[in-house]
Amino acid sequence: MSMFQYIAQHPWVGAALVLLIALTVFVWCKAITSGKKRNEEREKIIADLEREKALRNEFRNPDESTFSEDKDDYRLIVGMCANVQMRLEKASNMNAAFSELSEVKKNTYCLGYVFEDSKNKLSEYFRSNGEPLLSASKNAVNEVIGGDFGEIFNKEFVMLDENDETTSVDNDLLSKYDDQFSNLISEKGAEIYKKTAEYIRSNKDEFLA
């Protein structure tokens, strides 16, 4: 008796076979999708590392040309943030080294992290970092940028401050602040980055010393 004849006489076997084939195809497709996703994630990590390496190399030893008006504002901000980061990494105690930074370097470092870690949501910045960076960032934002940016930042700072037991997280309100922040960056991001970059350029001697 052939396999086809057997299946014809036992329909349930055919149904089971079809189900098995469908399950095999599903698992195979899922494995391909999962593998593709892993490859994409790995490629993104590699690309991010390469960009970080290039940034560090470019800003490792800044000179007058580093602070040229021709330099992209955002790249100058994250580049000088990376410059300060490299200095901190050499210290045995990074928190102690951070506290000893000049106000300009501390502000530059903080604002670079604020911009980078809030690309998706401002709340992600607060949830990804801790003290003493957060409090120092609040000071940097208010001193260098202020305005609507500072107002939204301060509201989220209070709401997400782990040391403030009097304030609880209102997820709906937090989402509202995140949306306001995203809209602000979309509308006035270039202006905000320009203001921050000009702060760095006007204090370039701090980094050239």
PDB file of C-alpha atoms in Angstrom:
ATOM      1  CA  MET A   1       0.000   0.000   0.000  1.00  0.00           C
ATOM      2  CA  SER A   2       1.399   3.387  -1.002  1.00  0.00           C
ATOM      3  CA  MET A   3       1.598   6.277   1.394  1.00  0.00           C
ATOM      4  CA  PHE A   4      -1.096   8.134  -0.563  1.00  0.00           C
ATOM      5  CA  GLN A   5      -3.451   5.137  -0.376  1.00  0.00           C
ATOM      6  CA  TYR A   6      -2.821   4.860   3.357  1.00  0.00           C
ATOM      7  CA  ILE A   7      -3.594   8.544   3.867  1.00  0.00           C
ATOM      8  CA  ALA A   8      -6.739   8.209   1.755  1.00  0.00           C
ATOM      9  CA  GLN A   9      -7.944   5.411   4.033  1.00  0.00           C
ATOM     10  CA  HIS A  10      -6.908   7.251   7.198  1.00  0.00           C
ATOM     11  CA  PRO A  11      -7.824  10.957   6.753  1.00  0.00           C
ATOM     12  CA  TRP A  12      -6.649  11.865  10.244  1.00  0.00           C
ATOM     13  CA  VAL A  13      -3.093  10.916   9.248  1.00  0.00           C
ATOM     14  CA  GLY A  14      -3.293  13.350   6.343  1.00  0.00           C
ATOM     15  CA  ALA A  15      -4.585  16.084   8.608  1.00  0.00           C
ATOM     16  CA  ALA A  16      -1.791  15.403  11.090  1.00  0.00           C
ATOM     17  CA  LEU A  17       0.774  15.479   8.270  1.00  0.00           C
ATOM     18  CA  VAL A  18      -0.541  18.806   6.977  1.00  0.00           C
ATOM     19  CA  LEU A  19      -0.421  20.218  10.499  1.00  0.00           C
ATOM     20  CA  LEU A  20       3.138  18.960  10.940  1.00  0.00           C
ATOM     21  CA  ILE A  21       4.232  20.520   7.657  1.00  0.00           C
ATOM     22  CA  ALA A  22       2.559  23.821   8.560  1.00  0.00           C
ATOM     23  CA  LEU A  23       4.235  23.792  11.981  1.00  0.00           C
ATOM     24  CA  THR A  24       7.611  23.035  10.408  1.00  0.00           C
ATOM     25  CA  VAL A  25       7.228  25.897   7.943  1.00  0.00           C
ATOM     26  CA  PHE A  26       6.149  28.235  10.763  1.00  0.00           C
ATOM     27  CA  VAL A  27       9.153  27.322  12.923  1.00  0.00           C
ATOM     28  CA  TRP A  28      11.480  27.643   9.932  1.00  0.00           C
ATOM     29  CA  CYS A  29      10.116  31.080   9.017  1.00  0.00           C
ATOM     30  CA  LYS A  30      10.297  32.209  12.625  1.00  0.00           C
ATOM     31  CA  ALA A  31      13.904  31.031  12.846  1.00  0.00           C
ATOM     32  CA  ILE A  32      14.772  32.988   9.708  1.00  0.00           C
ATOM     33  CA  THR A  33      13.038  36.103  11.061  1.00  0.00           C
ATOM     34  CA  SER A  34      14.745  35.716  14.435  1.00  0.00           C
ATOM     35  CA  GLY A  35      18.113  35.220  12.771  1.00  0.00           C
ATOM     36  CA  LYS A  36      17.587  38.276  10.590  1.00  0.00           C
ATOM     37  CA  LYS A  37      16.614  40.345  13.627  1.00  0.00           C
ATOM     38  CA  ARG A  38      19.734  39.219  15.500  1.00  0.00           C
ATOM     39  CA  ASN A  39      21.889  40.121  12.514  1.00  0.00           C
ATOM     40  CA  GLU A  40      20.279  43.553  12.283  1.00  0.00           C
ATOM     41  CA  GLU A  41      20.803  44.143  16.001  1.00  0.00           C
ATOM     42  CA  ARG A  42      24.425  43.029  15.753  1.00  0.00           C
ATOM     43  CA  GLU A  43      25.026  45.273  12.740  1.00  0.00           C
ATOM     44  CA  LYS A  44      23.490  48.224  14.608  1.00  0.00           C
ATOM     45  CA  ILE A  45      25.754  47.633  17.617  1.00  0.00           C
ATOM     46  CA  ILE A  46      28.806  47.452  15.352  1.00  0.00           C
ATOM     47  CA  ALA A  47      27.751  50.634  13.526  1.00  0.00           C
ATOM     48  CA  ASP A  48      27.205  52.434  16.850  1.00  0.00           C
ATOM     49  CA  LEU A  49      30.643  51.355  18.074  1.00  0.00           C
ATOM     50  CA  GLU A  50      32.276  52.537  14.855  1.00  0.00           C
ATOM     51  CA  ARG A  51      30.554  55.927  15.125  1.00  0.00           C
ATOM     52  CA  GLU A  52      31.630  56.205  18.770  1.00  0.00           C
ATOM     53  CA  LYS A  53      35.208  55.369  17.839  1.00  0.00           C
ATOM     54  CA  ALA A  54      35.246  57.961  15.037  1.00  0.00           C
ATOM     55  CA  LEU A  55      33.762  60.579  17.387  1.00  0.00           C
ATOM     56  CA  ARG A  56      36.357  59.910  20.050  1.00  0.00           C
ATOM     57  CA  ASN A  57      39.200  60.076  17.549  1.00  0.00           C
ATOM     58  CA  GLU A  58      37.939  63.379  16.170  1.00  0.00           C
ATOM     59  CA  PHE A  59      37.555  65.077  19.552  1.00  0.00           C
ATOM     60  CA  ARG A  60      40.334  63.395  21.536  1.00  0.00           C
ATOM     61  CA  ASN A  61      42.694  66.357  21.161  1.00  0.00           C
ATOM     62  CA  PRO A  62      40.636  69.461  20.297  1.00  0.00           C
ATOM     63  CA  ASP A  63      42.248  72.531  18.752  1.00  0.00           C
ATOM     64  CA  GLU A  64      40.961  75.867  17.475  1.00  0.00           C
ATOM     65  CA  SER A  65      39.442  74.265  14.376  1.00  0.00           C
ATOM     66  CA  THR A  66      37.330  71.995  16.585  1.00  0.00           C
ATOM     67  CA  PHE A  67      35.259  74.983  17.657  1.00  0.00           C
ATOM     68  CA  SER A  68      34.834  76.482  14.205  1.00  0.00           C
ATOM     69  CA  GLU A  69      31.413  77.827  13.288  1.00  0.00           C
ATOM     70  CA  ASP A  70      31.522  75.394  10.369  1.00  0.00           C
ATOM     71  CA  LYS A  71      31.443  72.450  12.768  1.00  0.00           C
ATOM     72  CA  ASP A  72      27.993  70.902  13.052  1.00  0.00           C
ATOM     73  CA  ASP A  73      26.442  72.084  16.325  1.00  0.00           C
ATOM     74  CA  TYR A  74      25.147  68.724  17.452  1.00  0.00           C
ATOM     75  CA  ARG A  75      28.385  66.931  16.597  1.00  0.00           C
ATOM     76  CA  LEU A  76      30.349  69.513  18.566  1.00  0.00           C
ATOM     77  CA  ILE A  77      28.144  68.915  21.605  1.00  0.00           C
ATOM     78  CA  VAL A  78      28.366  65.114  21.612  1.00  0.00           C
ATOM     79  CA  GLY A  79      32.007  65.277  20.564  1.00  0.00           C
ATOM     80  CA  MET A  80      33.063  67.431  23.494  1.00  0.00           C
ATOM     81  CA  CYS A  81      30.890  65.280  25.746  1.00  0.00           C
ATOM     82  CA  ALA A  82      32.949  62.313  24.533  1.00  0.00           C
ATOM     83  CA  ASN A  83      36.137  64.298  25.195  1.00  0.00           C
ATOM     84  CA  VAL A  84      35.149  64.774  28.841  1.00  0.00           C
ATOM     85  CA  GLN A  85      34.046  61.131  29.055  1.00  0.00           C
ATOM     86  CA  MET A  86      37.501  59.971  27.955  1.00  0.00           C
ATOM     87  CA  ARG A  87      39.066  62.050  30.720  1.00  0.00           C
ATOM     88  CA  LEU A  88      36.696  60.618  33.318  1.00  0.00           C
ATOM     89  CA  GLU A  89      37.399  57.050  32.208  1.00  0.00           C
ATOM     90  CA  LYS A  90      41.042  57.486  33.208  1.00  0.00           C
ATOM     91  CA  ALA A  91      40.066  58.191  36.813  1.00  0.00           C
ATOM     92  CA  SER A  92      39.908  55.444  39.418  1.00  0.00           C
ATOM     93  CA  ASN A  93      36.727  57.028  40.803  1.00  0.00           C
ATOM     94  CA  MET A  94      34.598  58.534  38.040  1.00  0.00           C
ATOM     95  CA  ASN A  95      32.073  60.143  40.398  1.00  0.00           C
ATOM     96  CA  ALA A  96      34.843  61.912  42.278  1.00  0.00           C
ATOM     97  CA  ALA A  97      36.452  63.000  39.014  1.00  0.00           C
ATOM     98  CA  PHE A  98      33.079  64.231  37.764  1.00  0.00           C
ATOM     99  CA  SER A  99      32.545  66.373  40.858  1.00  0.00           C
ATOM    100  CA  GLU A 100      35.944  67.997  40.275  1.00  0.00           C
ATOM    101  CA  LEU A 101      35.157  69.053  36.705  1.00  0.00           C
ATOM    102  CA  SER A 102      34.855  72.741  35.939  1.00  0.00           C
ATOM    103  CA  GLU A 103      31.304  74.010  35.550  1.00  0.00           C
ATOM    104  CA  VAL A 104      31.717  74.337  31.769  1.00  0.00           C
ATOM    105  CA  LYS A 105      32.982  70.793  31.304  1.00  0.00           C
ATOM    106  CA  LYS A 106      30.325  69.419  33.622  1.00  0.00           C
ATOM    107  CA  ASN A 107      27.571  71.248  31.741  1.00  0.00           C
ATOM    108  CA  THR A 108      28.917  70.107  28.375  1.00  0.00           C
ATOM    109  CA  TYR A 109      29.117  66.512  29.515  1.00  0.00           C
ATOM    110  CA  CYS A 110      25.607  66.557  30.962  1.00  0.00           C
ATOM    111  CA  LEU A 111      23.960  68.181  27.958  1.00  0.00           C
ATOM    112  CA  GLY A 112      25.600  65.730  25.576  1.00  0.00           C
ATOM    113  CA  TYR A 113      24.039  62.886  27.534  1.00  0.00           C
ATOM    114  CA  VAL A 114      20.682  64.642  27.788  1.00  0.00           C
ATOM    115  CA  PHE A 115      20.450  65.037  24.021  1.00  0.00           C
ATOM    116  CA  GLU A 116      21.680  61.543  23.214  1.00  0.00           C
ATOM    117  CA  ASP A 117      19.635  59.620  25.778  1.00  0.00           C
ATOM    118  CA  SER A 118      16.387  61.502  25.151  1.00  0.00           C
ATOM    119  CA  LYS A 119      16.187  60.835  21.408  1.00  0.00           C
ATOM    120  CA  ASN A 120      13.195  58.545  21.876  1.00  0.00           C
ATOM    121  CA  LYS A 121      11.719  60.003  25.063  1.00  0.00           C
ATOM    122  CA  LEU A 122      12.959  62.447  27.660  1.00  0.00           C
ATOM    123  CA  SER A 123      11.842  60.026  30.380  1.00  0.00           C
ATOM    124  CA  GLU A 124      14.309  57.462  29.017  1.00  0.00           C
ATOM    125  CA  TYR A 125      17.123  59.803  30.000  1.00  0.00           C
ATOM    126  CA  PHE A 126      16.023  59.814  33.617  1.00  0.00           C
ATOM    127  CA  ARG A 127      15.426  56.069  33.686  1.00  0.00           C
ATOM    128  CA  SER A 128      18.792  55.313  32.082  1.00  0.00           C
ATOM    129  CA  ASN A 129      20.932  57.450  34.389  1.00  0.00           C
ATOM    130  CA  GLY A 130      21.388  58.232  38.046  1.00  0.00           C
ATOM    131  CA  GLU A 131      23.086  60.632  40.420  1.00  0.00           C
ATOM    132  CA  PRO A 132      25.190  62.706  40.377  1.00  0.00           C
ATOM    133  CA  LEU A 133      24.535  63.067  36.635  1.00  0.00           C
ATOM    134  CA  LEU A 134      20.808  63.850  36.920  1.00  0.00           C
ATOM    135  CA  SER A 135      21.085  66.743  39.356  1.00  0.00           C
ATOM    136  CA  ALA A 136      24.049  68.160  37.465  1.00  0.00           C
ATOM    137  CA  SER A 137      22.046  67.859  34.242  1.00  0.00           C
ATOM    138  CA  LYS A 138      19.199  69.835  35.761  1.00  0.00           C
ATOM    139  CA  ASN A 139      21.620  72.634  36.597  1.00  0.00           C
ATOM    140  CA  ALA A 140      23.149  72.493  33.108  1.00  0.00           C
ATOM    141  CA  VAL A 141      19.776  72.603  31.355  1.00  0.00           C
ATOM    142  CA  ASN A 142      18.582  75.575  33.399  1.00  0.00           C
ATOM    143  CA  GLU A 143      21.843  77.499  33.076  1.00  0.00           C
ATOM    144  CA  VAL A 144      22.565  76.917  29.386  1.00  0.00           C
ATOM    145  CA  ILE A 145      19.180  76.331  27.731  1.00  0.00           C
ATOM    146  CA  GLY A 146      16.262  77.222  30.011  1.00  0.00           C
ATOM    147  CA  GLY A 147      12.937  78.197  28.430  1.00  0.00           C
ATOM    148  CA  ASP A 148      10.394  75.538  27.503  1.00  0.00           C
ATOM    149  CA  PHE A 149      13.141  72.936  27.369  1.00  0.00           C
ATOM    150  CA  GLY A 150      14.093  73.624  30.962  1.00  0.00           C
ATOM    151  CA  GLU A 151      10.476  73.722  32.105  1.00  0.00           C
ATOM    152  CA  ILE A 152       9.662  70.274  30.707  1.00  0.00           C
ATOM    153  CA  PHE A 153      12.957  68.870  31.946  1.00  0.00           C
ATOM    154  CA  ASN A 154      12.326  70.138  35.468  1.00  0.00           C
ATOM    155  CA  LYS A 155       8.825  68.624  35.555  1.00  0.00           C
ATOM    156  CA  GLU A 156      10.099  65.188  34.616  1.00  0.00           C
ATOM    157  CA  PHE A 157      13.041  65.538  36.993  1.00  0.00           C
ATOM    158  CA  VAL A 158      10.675  66.061  39.923  1.00  0.00           C
ATOM    159  CA  MET A 159       8.338  63.258  38.845  1.00  0.00           C
ATOM    160  CA  LEU A 160      11.119  60.704  38.320  1.00  0.00           C
ATOM    161  CA  ASP A 161      13.366  61.724  41.215  1.00  0.00           C
ATOM    162  CA  GLU A 162      13.907  58.512  43.184  1.00  0.00           C
ATOM    163  CA  ASN A 163      14.913  60.503  46.247  1.00  0.00           C
ATOM    164  CA  ASP A 164      11.641  62.454  46.336  1.00  0.00           C
ATOM    165  CA  GLU A 165       9.112  60.307  48.176  1.00  0.00           C
ATOM    166  CA  THR A 166       6.436  63.017  48.028  1.00  0.00           C
ATOM    167  CA  THR A 167       5.914  62.720  44.280  1.00  0.00           C
ATOM    168  CA  SER A 168       4.567  59.663  42.468  1.00  0.00           C
ATOM    169  CA  VAL A 169       4.784  58.870  38.769  1.00  0.00           C
ATOM    170  CA  ASP A 170       1.669  59.777  36.801  1.00  0.00           C
ATOM    171  CA  ASN A 171       2.174  57.815  33.576  1.00  0.00           C
ATOM    172  CA  ASP A 172      -0.414  59.810  31.636  1.00  0.00           C
ATOM    173  CA  LEU A 173       1.155  63.093  32.675  1.00  0.00           C
ATOM    174  CA  LEU A 174       4.635  61.724  31.999  1.00  0.00           C
ATOM    175  CA  SER A 175       3.554  60.697  28.510  1.00  0.00           C
ATOM    176  CA  LYS A 176       2.226  64.222  27.993  1.00  0.00           C
ATOM    177  CA  TYR A 177       5.576  65.725  29.010  1.00  0.00           C
ATOM    178  CA  ASP A 178       7.405  63.313  26.701  1.00  0.00           C
ATOM    179  CA  ASP A 179       5.204  64.366  23.800  1.00  0.00           C
ATOM    180  CA  GLN A 180       5.744  68.041  24.593  1.00  0.00           C
ATOM    181  CA  PHE A 181       9.486  67.478  24.676  1.00  0.00           C
ATOM    182  CA  SER A 182       9.493  65.580  21.367  1.00  0.00           C
ATOM    183  CA  ASN A 183       7.444  68.316  19.728  1.00  0.00           C
ATOM    184  CA  LEU A 184       9.800  70.963  21.084  1.00  0.00           C
ATOM    185  CA  ILE A 185      12.836  69.187  19.668  1.00  0.00           C
ATOM    186  CA  SER A 186      11.093  68.747  16.321  1.00  0.00           C
ATOM    187  CA  GLU A 187      10.236  72.426  16.140  1.00  0.00           C
ATOM    188  CA  LYS A 188      13.206  74.087  17.844  1.00  0.00           C
ATOM    189  CA  GLY A 189      15.900  71.415  18.062  1.00  0.00           C
ATOM    190  CA  ALA A 190      18.316  73.267  15.772  1.00  0.00           C
ATOM    191  CA  GLU A 191      17.910  76.429  17.865  1.00  0.00           C
ATOM    192  CA  ILE A 192      18.491  74.528  21.107  1.00  0.00           C
ATOM    193  CA  TYR A 193      21.577  72.767  19.746  1.00  0.00           C
ATOM    194  CA  LYS A 194      22.905  76.066  18.402  1.00  0.00           C
ATOM    195  CA  LYS A 195      22.550  77.717  21.797  1.00  0.00           C
ATOM    196  CA  THR A 196      24.365  74.831  23.484  1.00  0.00           C
ATOM    197  CA  ALA A 197      27.123  74.741  20.866  1.00  0.00           C
ATOM    198  CA  GLU A 198      27.671  78.497  21.204  1.00  0.00           C
ATOM    199  CA  TYR A 199      28.043  78.016  24.950  1.00  0.00           C
ATOM    200  CA  ILE A 200      30.803  75.493  24.265  1.00  0.00           C
ATOM    201  CA  ARG A 201      32.476  77.692  21.642  1.00  0.00           C
ATOM    202  CA  SER A 202      32.442  80.715  23.948  1.00  0.00           C
ATOM    203  CA  ASN A 203      34.198  78.610  26.606  1.00  0.00           C
ATOM    204  CA  LYS A 204      36.612  76.776  24.300  1.00  0.00           C
ATOM    205  CA  ASP A 205      39.607  77.829  26.419  1.00  0.00           C
ATOM    206  CA  GLU A 206      38.378  75.358  29.048  1.00  0.00           C
ATOM    207  CA  PHE A 207      39.065  72.520  26.613  1.00  0.00           C
ATOM    208  CA  LEU A 208      42.220  73.901  24.992  1.00  0.00           C
ATOM    209  CA  ALA A 209      44.082  74.348  28.271  1.00  0.00           C
TER     210      ALA A 209
END
